[in-house]
Amino acid sequence: MAAKSGNLSINSENIFPIIKKWLYNDHDIFYRELISNGCDAVTKLKKLDMMGEYALPDGYKARIDVIVNPEKKTLTFTDNGLGMTADEVEEYINQIAFSGASDFIEKYKDKSNADQIIGHFGLGFYSAFMVADEVHIDTLSYQEGAKPVHWECDGGTEFSMEEGGRTEVGTTITLFLNEDCLEFCNEYKAREVLKKYCSFMPTEIYLSKADTTETQIIKEDEKREDDEVLEVIQPEKKEKQEKKEDAGEAESDDAAEGDQEEPEEEPVKLKIRKRPELLNETTPLWAKHANDCTKEEYLEFYRKVFHDYKEPLFWIHLNMDYPFNLKGILYFPKINMEYESIEGTIKLYNNQVFIADNIKEVIPEFLMLLKGVIDCPDLPLNVSRSALQNDGFVKKISEYISKKVADKLSGMCKTEKEEYDKYWDDISPFIKFGCLKDDKFCERMNDYILFKNLDGKYLTLPECLEVKPIDTGDGENGDGAENDAAENGGSAVDENGEKVEAEVVADGADSGAKDGEETEEKKEKTIYYVTDEQQQGQYIKMFRDNGMDAVILTHNIDQPFIQQLESKNEGVKFQRIDADVTDALKDETDEEAAKELEEEAKALGEIMKKVLENDKLAVKVEKLKDEKISSVLTLSEESRRMQDMMKMYSMPGMDMGGFGGEGETLILNANHPLVQYVNANQEGENVGMICEQLYDLAKIQQAPLSPEAMTKFIARSNEIMMVFTK
């Protein structure tokens, strides 16, 4: 066989059914495509007028009319754009996938950029065949001497084309709907779909019903040329006031009437056939500059687009021209975290044409919690304008949006701190989720994350890490006297509160360092936090009594979030308020007293373990400053985080018992009479009951008791009260 080369041949009989069936996922999208084509036709005609190649007629008003006709099962789209000649119909309609928009842009790319052309691929027209058995086109080109064209196709590969009867420049496309798609010629369905896809297209879109019997009343001076008047409604004449019999009354009435203005006469009204309904806004709010938009306009736009009548907290207006064109508005809604879904809605537009909701490639995942619109004409869409291409470019858009949100929030924190504080509780889930999902966002927001302290004051991370100054004047140290030598500028205190000189040596410093040689101390900065103000109330009181502070972190997202912050901020450590009893909460003890407490701890530890039947329990005896506290329970931060993680990822049937009690320490207060009694009467009759009560009292301050433990606690409490009666 002889060698042969050539071009592959694509047969329209094979490809046309594929285009009709698979080009679009949603059949209702044909509305968007046909109206987009109409908008492009209008835009092109305006461009030609601007360039002097065509003169728009006086009073020209660009518009697209959509007419539904349920009786005839038709749907009509009419525009007054530039129309087509027979040759252009042959080129743009009969040759599948030849893009008229691309051709026009190439021809006039250097002459005008005032408006964007929506279409890119030239396939939108064929979406009509997804719902129609037959499609007609009637068009008349703007070109001088052009003849109207009538084109028909029944959805196969054959068409007919002849001279038409259209007299005005523009195009009408008529769809004869198939039986499965008759819903699209229903006026209410048409309005719903048009509102979805075309609410902000750049040309006015009007919807009407053919041969409608619906009417509306207007004033006579509001009549337009295209109104069909059905009836003239004359105002009712008011009856003249009857003469009053009493002349005096009549005179006084005349005088009073002379002082009053004559009432305005009712205007003549007209009953007309219902006008076509305007469905879109040609200049959406996001297309304007932020300085030209008022608060009320932002709120009205929010209510209109998202049907949410709760006022958003604030919003961000995006406007970028380089290196890509992007505009939009992002709203931060107020969310009830308990009862509402926290998923928002970000509507993506391309040249004011709706593309989709929540496209994750464009919108950073954490911003899916927001509500807003983004319009990016430069988006690399696929042929059906339903999916994205070019991951690198899309990623840059996503990063830009993330950066603008971070810039807005950080700017608010710097210049509108009171407002930022007020919004924080509502916006914190967005920001914390964003920090977990986006490292760059986390870096930008690091110093503008707020923490609410025990007094309800909002502090940034740097403010939380600030070391409080110690007042050492006049020997009044207050709570600061209990701090370590390093924090007291090289001075310490003994048991009586008297100052003693102490040498401060930095951890890891060379003991043989020469004088004048600088050494740096790497010290962990601990931020204490509370997860349940009620449950951890005793620990909070201890902190407050000693002038210490903590931040409140009650949301589920806070645990992974603080781990993220620890990894991003060297030396910063978060510790729950009940993870340990710090030195600031204890009395100072000398070496001899410390040994005595250690011995007591061994003895009391044995008793506690035996009574509680818990060999894992660690017991310490400390002299706490608050003598009213008998016992507290601590659980190391590492152990508690491990337990939380295991609970989160546990599978059904998994035994979690092995993780309970790990890292748990019972601290008994040597200054409390109950602890002193147990220590002095280790073999006493009620010692076992007291030990159990001491443990449960400590446990209940930290976490809820199990049902079984709570039952025992209540019974034991009753038994203890009975002892008092004897």
XYZ file of C-alpha atoms in Angstrom:
726
model
C 0.000 0.000 0.000
C 1.352 3.428 -0.929
C 2.226 5.870 1.845
C -0.392 8.587 2.372
C -0.704 11.715 4.495
C -3.447 14.310 4.999
C -5.762 16.029 7.502
C -8.207 14.300 9.802
C -11.790 14.936 8.771
C -14.423 15.643 11.421
C -17.937 14.863 10.276
C -20.616 17.209 11.641
C -23.099 14.324 11.684
C -20.964 12.794 14.423
C -19.982 15.876 16.393
C -23.260 17.827 16.442
C -25.166 15.327 18.641
C -22.182 15.343 21.034
C -22.238 19.146 21.245
C -25.965 19.137 21.930
C -25.780 16.503 24.643
C -22.432 17.031 26.364
C -21.441 20.669 25.835
C -23.232 21.819 29.011
C -24.130 20.100 32.269
C -27.247 22.209 32.911
C -29.840 22.562 30.185
C -31.095 25.915 31.494
C -27.720 27.440 30.598
C -28.928 28.063 27.018
C -30.575 31.232 28.371
C -27.166 32.523 29.428
C -25.500 31.648 26.138
C -28.108 33.152 23.821
C -28.364 36.338 25.852
C -24.564 36.573 25.999
C -24.555 36.448 22.211
C -27.128 39.259 22.162
C -25.000 41.349 24.558
C -21.974 40.808 22.351
C -23.935 41.950 19.288
C -24.929 45.150 21.085
C -21.375 45.743 22.369
C -19.919 45.309 18.898
C -22.410 47.788 17.420
C -21.506 50.373 20.087
C -17.820 49.878 19.341
C -18.410 50.473 15.646
C -20.283 53.660 16.518
C -17.410 54.837 18.722
C -14.921 54.183 15.935
C -17.020 56.087 13.390
C -17.803 53.034 11.261
C -21.516 53.211 12.062
C -23.907 55.831 13.439
C -26.457 54.664 15.985
C -29.983 55.938 15.248
C -31.394 58.777 17.366
C -32.899 57.543 20.600
C -31.155 54.187 20.325
C -31.419 52.179 23.524
C -29.683 48.833 23.648
C -31.900 46.007 24.863
C -32.620 42.294 24.676
C -36.184 40.994 24.805
C -37.095 37.505 25.949
C -40.670 36.541 25.059
C -42.279 33.331 26.303
C -45.243 31.841 24.490
C -46.659 28.792 26.317
C -49.474 28.384 23.785
C -47.136 28.029 20.818
C -44.398 26.401 22.944
C -41.843 28.921 21.759
C -39.182 31.088 23.325
C -37.875 34.182 21.511
C -34.659 36.162 22.072
C -34.418 39.530 20.290
C -31.513 42.011 20.374
C -30.870 45.280 18.567
C -27.174 44.613 18.049
C -25.223 44.612 14.794
C -27.045 41.651 13.160
C -25.584 39.354 10.496
C -25.372 39.200 6.734
C -25.992 35.970 4.825
C -22.236 35.452 4.554
C -21.815 35.916 8.314
C -24.610 33.441 9.042
C -22.830 31.017 6.771
C -19.548 31.673 8.575
C -20.640 31.931 12.208
C -23.650 29.604 12.363
C -23.171 26.991 9.675
C -19.508 26.395 10.489
C -19.526 24.943 13.985
C -17.046 26.365 16.510
C -15.976 29.410 14.500
C -15.971 32.208 17.056
C -17.388 35.484 15.877
C -16.260 37.096 19.125
C -12.664 35.975 18.629
C -12.686 37.216 15.038
C -14.110 40.597 16.026
C -11.613 41.089 18.855
C -8.709 40.260 16.560
C -9.948 42.710 13.924
C -10.504 45.640 16.295
C -8.128 44.852 19.176
C -6.111 48.070 18.760
C -9.038 50.436 18.225
C -11.189 50.295 21.351
C -11.239 48.569 24.706
C -14.223 50.306 26.244
C -16.311 47.165 26.603
C -15.507 43.494 26.914
C -16.786 40.848 24.538
C -18.360 38.006 26.496
C -18.152 35.153 23.994
C -14.924 33.276 23.359
C -15.673 30.021 21.576
C -18.641 30.468 19.249
C -20.462 27.402 20.550
C -23.054 29.077 22.772
C -25.664 29.262 20.029
C -25.797 25.465 19.720
C -26.943 25.148 23.351
C -30.402 26.051 21.959
C -30.661 22.576 20.440
C -30.471 20.982 23.902
C -34.050 22.137 24.523
C -35.489 22.880 21.058
C -36.618 20.630 18.229
C -36.255 23.514 15.801
C -34.480 26.895 15.850
C -35.110 29.917 13.596
C -32.899 32.973 13.143
C -34.124 36.270 11.696
C -31.386 38.855 11.356
C -30.554 42.114 9.594
C -26.999 43.448 9.483
C -26.044 47.059 10.252
C -24.112 47.165 6.956
C -25.511 49.493 4.357
C -27.561 47.683 1.732
C -27.655 44.439 3.753
C -30.647 42.182 3.229
C -32.465 40.370 6.036
C -31.770 36.663 6.479
C -34.053 33.876 7.679
C -32.343 30.649 8.834
C -33.936 27.394 10.030
C -32.592 24.128 11.412
C -34.419 21.179 12.953
C -31.496 20.015 15.099
C -29.972 17.782 12.463
C -27.155 18.674 10.109
C -29.383 20.243 7.463
C -30.445 23.883 7.439
C -32.302 26.236 5.125
C -31.469 29.892 4.585
C -33.362 32.518 2.588
C -34.109 36.205 2.510
C -36.122 37.180 5.567
C -38.616 39.866 6.474
C -36.862 41.664 9.388
C -36.833 45.462 8.998
C -34.767 46.569 12.012
C -31.064 45.983 12.603
C -30.534 43.132 15.043
C -31.311 39.457 15.511
C -34.245 37.345 16.682
C -33.747 33.695 17.649
C -36.879 31.586 18.046
C -36.792 28.239 19.843
C -39.548 25.662 19.267
C -39.168 23.734 22.505
C -39.347 19.957 22.664
C -41.906 18.278 24.910
C -39.374 17.547 27.678
C -38.378 21.195 28.044
C -41.681 23.075 27.980
C -40.993 24.426 31.475
C -38.612 26.943 29.884
C -41.456 28.798 28.168
C -43.158 29.268 31.531
C -42.869 32.908 32.574
C -41.936 32.104 36.183
C -39.289 29.570 35.206
C -37.849 31.996 32.665
C -37.629 34.726 35.308
C -35.914 32.360 37.735
C -33.241 31.279 35.239
C -32.664 34.782 33.899
C -32.201 36.101 37.448
C -29.704 33.319 38.090
C -27.478 33.833 35.047
C -28.198 37.307 33.704
C -28.876 39.623 36.672
C -25.847 41.790 35.903
C -25.303 41.455 32.160
C -24.252 44.739 30.490
C -27.356 45.126 28.280
C -30.881 45.610 29.592
C -32.893 42.379 29.451
C -36.694 42.454 29.359
C -39.034 39.531 29.920
C -42.618 39.412 28.674
C -45.346 36.932 27.835
C -46.765 36.884 24.301
C -50.371 38.117 24.011
C -50.550 38.712 27.751
C -53.885 39.819 29.211
C -52.242 41.307 32.289
C -52.489 45.072 32.691
C -50.984 47.844 34.765
C -52.012 51.400 35.654
C -49.738 54.355 34.905
C -50.053 58.146 34.968
C -50.764 59.790 31.629
C -47.431 61.625 31.601
C -45.579 58.309 32.090
C -46.813 56.878 28.798
C -44.155 55.604 26.401
C -44.387 55.192 22.642
C -44.504 51.415 22.814
C -47.286 51.293 25.444
C -50.610 49.778 24.325
C -53.368 51.826 25.955
C -56.457 49.810 26.839
C -58.412 52.410 28.808
C -58.200 56.037 29.918
C -59.152 56.473 33.567
C -60.517 59.939 34.383
C -60.226 61.203 37.966
C -63.416 61.285 40.010
C -64.836 64.794 40.345
C -65.467 65.867 43.904
C -68.974 67.166 44.660
C -69.187 70.834 45.325
C -69.683 71.761 48.911
C -73.339 72.422 49.649
C -74.258 75.865 50.799
C -74.740 76.014 54.472
C -78.039 77.417 55.735
C -76.357 79.488 58.367
C -74.902 82.547 56.558
C -72.464 83.162 59.379
C -71.142 79.666 59.064
C -70.907 80.055 55.317
C -68.895 83.248 55.627
C -66.519 81.720 58.132
C -66.155 78.696 55.865
C -65.363 80.969 52.906
C -62.734 82.753 54.955
C -61.210 79.452 56.031
C -61.236 78.191 52.453
C -59.476 81.336 51.353
C -56.605 80.479 53.658
C -56.282 76.929 52.335
C -54.585 75.858 49.122
C -56.757 74.364 46.452
C -56.372 70.537 46.514
C -54.422 69.139 43.553
C -56.577 67.419 41.007
C -56.078 63.692 40.506
C -54.075 63.056 37.291
C -55.508 61.159 34.365
C -54.394 57.518 34.453
C -54.034 54.924 31.759
C -54.626 51.219 31.845
C -52.037 49.634 29.577
C -51.006 46.135 28.632
C -48.346 44.979 31.058
C -44.924 46.222 30.037
C -41.968 43.884 29.603
C -40.197 43.433 32.947
C -36.605 44.664 33.324
C -34.661 41.855 34.995
C -31.061 42.978 35.243
C -28.791 45.713 36.504
C -26.332 46.717 33.793
C -23.821 48.407 36.117
C -23.411 46.196 39.177
C -22.011 47.634 42.395
C -18.729 45.750 42.097
C -18.010 47.514 38.784
C -17.968 50.900 40.545
C -15.108 52.364 42.569
C -15.402 51.833 46.312
C -15.325 55.617 46.921
C -18.464 55.977 44.798
C -20.482 53.420 46.781
C -22.497 54.190 49.901
C -23.136 51.938 52.878
C -26.802 51.667 51.942
C -25.881 50.573 48.407
C -23.632 47.831 49.783
C -26.389 46.627 52.117
C -29.063 46.765 49.420
C -26.833 44.798 47.031
C -26.235 42.193 49.758
C -29.946 41.778 50.426
C -30.778 41.590 46.738
C -28.137 39.053 45.738
C -28.086 36.784 48.799
C -31.638 37.233 50.119
C -30.170 37.715 53.585
C -31.775 40.499 55.593
C -29.347 40.270 58.494
C -26.839 43.078 58.127
C -23.313 41.864 57.315
C -20.498 42.874 59.655
C -18.415 44.604 56.989
C -17.226 44.054 53.431
C -14.168 44.236 51.190
C -14.323 45.852 47.740
C -11.826 44.232 45.358
C -10.534 46.159 42.345
C -7.459 45.090 40.409
C -6.289 45.814 36.860
C -2.814 44.267 36.830
C -1.519 41.590 36.314
C -5.114 40.476 35.755
C -8.498 42.138 35.784
C -10.565 41.342 38.871
C -13.373 43.116 40.671
C -15.713 42.001 43.409
C -17.199 42.476 46.869
C -16.767 40.067 49.764
C -19.137 40.308 52.730
C -18.432 39.014 56.237
C -21.845 37.791 57.450
C -22.822 37.374 61.065
C -23.275 33.669 61.687
C -25.036 31.804 64.457
C -22.526 28.975 64.786
C -24.918 26.733 66.705
C -27.947 26.765 64.454
C -26.782 27.720 60.974
C -24.569 26.253 58.328
C -21.368 28.269 58.109
C -20.966 27.704 54.362
C -21.311 30.946 52.451
C -21.777 31.717 48.776
C -19.192 33.277 46.477
C -20.687 33.932 43.043
C -18.188 33.894 40.204
C -18.799 36.066 37.128
C -16.981 36.477 33.832
C -17.686 39.860 32.209
C -20.839 40.159 34.346
C -22.005 36.712 33.177
C -22.685 34.298 36.019
C -20.447 31.226 35.876
C -20.938 29.283 39.099
C -21.116 29.371 42.889
C -18.096 28.569 45.062
C -15.481 27.517 42.525
C -12.770 26.308 44.885
C -9.945 26.829 42.413
C -10.563 30.590 42.431
C -11.849 31.173 45.950
C -9.534 30.182 48.816
C -11.232 27.433 50.788
C -11.493 29.408 54.010
C -13.285 32.265 52.230
C -16.086 29.885 51.264
C -17.533 30.936 54.625
C -18.100 34.429 53.226
C -20.719 35.756 50.848
C -19.768 37.781 47.828
C -19.261 38.196 44.116
C -16.077 38.083 42.059
C -15.891 39.116 38.410
C -12.749 38.163 36.515
C -12.832 38.517 32.694
C -9.369 36.935 32.501
C -10.511 33.603 33.939
C -9.322 30.744 31.693
C -12.663 28.978 31.218
C -13.234 25.834 29.234
C -15.332 25.760 26.070
C -18.656 25.682 27.927
C -17.656 28.366 30.435
C -18.374 25.918 33.263
C -14.908 24.874 34.413
C -11.460 26.397 34.765
C -8.209 25.779 32.956
C -4.615 26.962 33.614
C -4.058 26.109 37.280
C -1.099 28.481 37.668
C -3.055 31.559 36.655
C -6.060 30.611 38.763
C -3.789 30.069 41.775
C -2.474 33.634 41.432
C -6.041 34.945 41.493
C -6.758 32.914 44.617
C -3.599 34.238 46.316
C -4.527 37.813 45.437
C -7.981 37.455 46.984
C -6.448 35.963 50.136
C -3.942 38.824 50.353
C -6.604 41.509 49.954
C -8.663 39.980 52.760
C -5.597 39.904 55.037
C -4.766 43.524 54.125
C -8.298 44.645 54.970
C -8.346 42.858 58.316
C -4.876 43.992 59.370
C -5.734 47.549 58.319
C -8.857 47.468 60.467
C -6.850 46.216 63.440
C -4.384 49.088 63.050
C -6.768 51.967 62.348
C -10.192 50.846 63.615
C -9.271 48.732 66.628
C -12.579 49.314 68.456
C -14.591 48.176 65.434
C -12.234 45.242 64.921
C -12.691 44.219 68.573
C -16.449 44.416 68.149
C -16.406 42.129 65.117
C -13.821 39.668 66.386
C -16.085 37.023 67.940
C -18.015 36.768 64.665
C -15.090 36.823 62.242
C -12.631 34.739 64.286
C -13.802 31.398 62.753
C -13.031 32.785 59.254
C -9.587 33.980 60.266
C -8.600 30.911 62.276
C -9.790 28.569 59.546
C -7.844 30.674 57.058
C -4.678 30.446 59.152
C -4.995 26.658 59.236
C -5.563 26.388 55.488
C -3.240 29.065 54.117
C 0.291 29.558 55.474
C 0.741 32.925 53.758
C -2.538 34.194 55.166
C -1.433 32.985 58.600
C 1.843 34.913 58.325
C 0.038 38.095 57.295
C -2.505 37.803 60.108
C -0.119 36.611 62.847
C 0.084 39.947 64.686
C -3.582 40.818 64.141
C -5.209 37.766 65.687
C -7.102 38.749 68.820
C -7.471 36.918 72.120
C -10.109 37.871 74.688
C -8.712 37.858 78.209
C -10.489 37.186 81.515
C -11.590 40.826 81.731
C -13.143 40.751 78.258
C -10.372 42.857 76.728
C -9.092 41.937 73.259
C -5.319 41.557 72.908
C -3.158 40.824 69.876
C -0.593 38.037 70.055
C 2.296 40.488 70.656
C 0.290 42.111 73.479
C -0.325 38.705 75.064
C 3.423 38.061 75.039
C 4.395 41.359 76.670
C 6.054 40.939 80.090
C 4.321 43.031 82.746
C 6.610 45.592 84.425
C 7.372 44.864 88.086
C 6.912 47.715 90.507
C 9.708 47.434 93.068
C 9.447 50.950 94.434
C 9.099 51.470 98.227
C 9.358 47.759 98.799
C 5.799 47.166 97.526
C 6.183 44.299 95.141
C 2.607 43.086 95.079
C 2.145 39.996 92.979
C 5.330 40.694 91.084
C 7.355 39.817 94.206
C 6.587 36.190 93.594
C 8.218 36.125 90.158
C 11.586 34.544 89.560
C 14.893 36.319 89.930
C 15.274 36.992 86.258
C 11.989 38.899 86.054
C 12.912 40.929 89.137
C 16.035 42.300 87.537
C 18.368 39.995 89.478
C 16.621 40.169 92.878
C 14.622 37.473 94.641
C 12.644 37.186 97.902
C 12.838 34.820 100.834
C 9.939 33.272 102.769
C 9.330 36.514 104.646
C 9.206 38.572 101.482
C 12.603 40.199 102.100
C 14.804 40.907 99.089
C 17.910 38.779 98.670
C 20.629 39.093 96.083
C 20.674 36.319 93.517
C 22.850 35.594 90.556
C 20.957 35.076 87.306
C 22.442 32.629 84.824
C 20.816 32.138 81.408
C 19.942 28.588 80.379
C 22.605 27.109 78.196
C 25.042 29.960 78.899
C 28.681 29.097 79.304
C 29.490 29.389 83.024
C 32.951 30.411 82.019
C 31.844 33.268 79.763
C 34.072 36.261 79.967
C 32.928 39.627 81.315
C 31.318 41.770 78.629
C 30.489 38.751 76.508
C 26.803 38.897 75.532
C 24.655 35.861 76.158
C 21.038 35.412 75.102
C 18.468 33.511 77.065
C 15.986 31.576 74.992
C 12.929 31.515 77.158
C 9.546 30.040 76.348
C 6.726 32.540 76.621
C 3.587 30.870 77.916
C 0.069 32.070 77.167
C -2.485 30.529 79.524
C -5.956 29.861 78.187
C -9.412 28.790 79.366
C -11.767 26.516 77.439
C -14.715 26.570 79.858
C -15.102 29.532 82.201
C -17.651 27.722 84.346
C -15.830 24.408 84.619
C -12.443 26.014 85.236
C -13.789 28.727 87.545
C -11.606 27.689 90.520
C -8.422 27.948 88.468
C -9.550 31.330 87.119
C -10.039 32.575 90.680
C -6.543 31.435 91.637
C -5.104 33.292 88.638
C -7.074 36.453 89.346
C -6.118 36.447 93.034
C -2.475 36.381 92.005
C -2.741 39.050 89.326
C -2.330 36.566 86.471
C -4.227 36.584 83.199
C -5.440 34.048 80.649
C -7.229 34.134 77.295
C -10.542 32.480 76.505
C -10.566 29.871 73.716
C -13.885 28.038 73.634
C -14.331 27.109 69.968
C -13.504 23.676 68.529
C -11.179 25.256 65.987
C -9.037 26.787 68.738
C -7.105 23.611 69.561
C -5.611 23.036 66.094
C -5.296 26.797 65.719
C -3.033 27.312 68.747
C -0.836 24.459 67.561
C -0.499 26.309 64.263
C 0.526 29.480 66.097
C 3.076 27.591 68.192
C 4.665 26.214 65.041
C 4.787 29.677 63.451
C 6.048 31.582 66.511
C 9.247 30.237 68.022
C 9.260 30.149 71.810
C 5.495 30.692 72.147
C 3.620 28.051 74.102
C -0.085 27.812 74.894
C -1.037 26.073 78.123
C -4.473 25.512 79.544
C -5.007 27.120 82.899
C -5.334 23.720 84.649
C -2.286 22.117 83.047
C -0.025 22.960 86.004
C 0.136 24.973 89.199
C 2.688 27.679 88.525
C 5.138 28.971 91.116
C 3.185 32.219 91.324
C 0.313 30.300 92.983
C 2.520 28.721 95.657
C 4.124 29.954 98.853
C 7.894 30.218 98.816
C 9.548 27.273 100.617
C 13.119 26.699 101.672
C 15.052 23.523 100.971
C 14.167 21.875 104.269
C 10.425 22.571 103.876
C 10.541 21.246 100.330
C 11.950 17.922 101.584
C 9.178 17.651 104.184
C 6.520 18.236 101.513
C 8.128 15.588 99.343
C 7.941 13.034 102.166
C 4.310 13.950 102.861
C 3.546 13.518 99.180
C 4.936 9.976 99.223
C 2.828 8.989 102.223
C -0.353 10.672 101.030
C 0.224 9.367 97.512
C 0.185 5.777 98.748
C -3.058 6.400 100.635
C -4.694 8.078 97.616
C -3.687 5.368 95.187
C -4.995 2.678 97.540
C -8.310 4.421 98.266
C -8.918 5.399 94.635
C -7.533 2.128 93.252
C -5.506 4.117 90.729
C -1.797 3.284 90.491
C -1.258 5.787 87.652
C -2.205 8.788 89.764
C 0.664 11.146 90.591
C 0.305 13.031 93.891
C 2.099 16.187 94.977
C 1.844 18.216 98.165
C 2.340 21.973 97.751
C 1.756 25.040 99.888
C -0.820 26.985 97.870
C -1.358 30.642 98.671
C -5.126 30.181 98.814
C -5.659 28.234 102.031
C -9.334 27.618 101.191
C -8.411 25.305 98.317
C -7.872 21.760 99.508
C -6.926 20.072 96.226
C -6.588 20.686 92.503
C -6.045 18.339 89.609
C -3.720 19.104 86.722
C -3.381 17.389 83.363
C -0.286 18.148 81.338
C -0.893 20.079 78.115
C 0.740 17.366 76.017
C -1.351 14.579 77.541
C -4.595 16.497 77.216
C -3.908 17.367 73.562
C -3.105 13.741 72.882
C -6.364 12.652 74.504
C -8.326 15.225 72.510
C -6.709 14.068 69.291
C -7.393 10.405 70.021
C -11.029 11.174 70.790
C -11.329 13.148 67.563
C -9.899 10.370 65.421
C -11.163 7.388 67.394
C -12.987 4.697 65.475
C -16.119 2.932 66.699
C -15.142 0.183 69.125
C -11.723 1.684 69.849
C -10.722 1.370 73.516
C -9.917 4.830 74.839
C -9.396 3.638 78.397
C -5.642 3.377 77.969
C -5.423 7.117 77.384
C -7.339 8.180 80.504
C -5.378 9.411 83.505
C -2.096 9.801 81.637
C -0.297 12.969 82.782
C -2.818 13.568 85.582
C -1.485 14.951 88.889
C -3.409 15.501 92.120
C -2.015 18.454 94.066
C -2.907 18.576 97.739
C -2.645 21.890 99.584
C -0.467 21.479 102.671
C -1.982 24.680 104.080
C -5.507 23.233 104.113
C -6.882 21.628 107.362
C -8.361 18.611 105.530
C -5.012 17.681 104.010
C -3.330 18.253 107.362
C -5.928 15.989 109.047
C -5.353 13.162 106.527
C -1.602 13.486 106.993
C -1.936 13.354 110.808
C -4.545 10.561 110.870
C -3.515 8.257 108.072
C -5.283 5.285 109.672
C -8.353 7.287 110.756
C -11.901 6.005 110.316
C -13.025 8.629 107.763
C -9.732 9.122 105.949
C -10.755 6.998 102.964
C -13.979 8.963 102.496
C -12.083 12.270 102.770
C -9.490 11.153 100.217
C -12.184 10.214 97.718
C -13.895 13.550 98.278
C -10.641 15.488 97.845
C -10.050 13.789 94.507
C -13.608 14.306 93.219
C -13.588 17.964 94.313
C -10.400 18.452 92.326
C -11.719 16.483 89.348
C -15.007 18.349 89.132
C -13.121 21.642 88.751
C -11.493 20.355 85.595
C -13.984 18.140 83.786
C -17.439 16.626 84.309
C -17.534 13.485 86.415
C -18.619 10.272 84.770
C -22.184 9.160 85.594
C -20.864 6.491 87.969
C -18.436 8.891 89.681
C -21.154 11.531 90.042
C -23.491 9.032 91.690
C -20.795 8.099 94.203
C -19.921 11.748 94.812
C -23.528 12.653 95.686
C -23.943 9.635 97.968
C -20.633 10.390 99.690
C -21.570 14.070 100.146
C -24.793 12.990 101.855
C -22.829 10.631 104.070
C -20.398 13.407 105.064
C -23.303 15.688 106.010
C -24.771 12.882 108.118
C -21.474 12.763 110.037
C -22.065 16.397 111.037
C -25.401 15.468 112.623
C -23.887 12.924 114.974
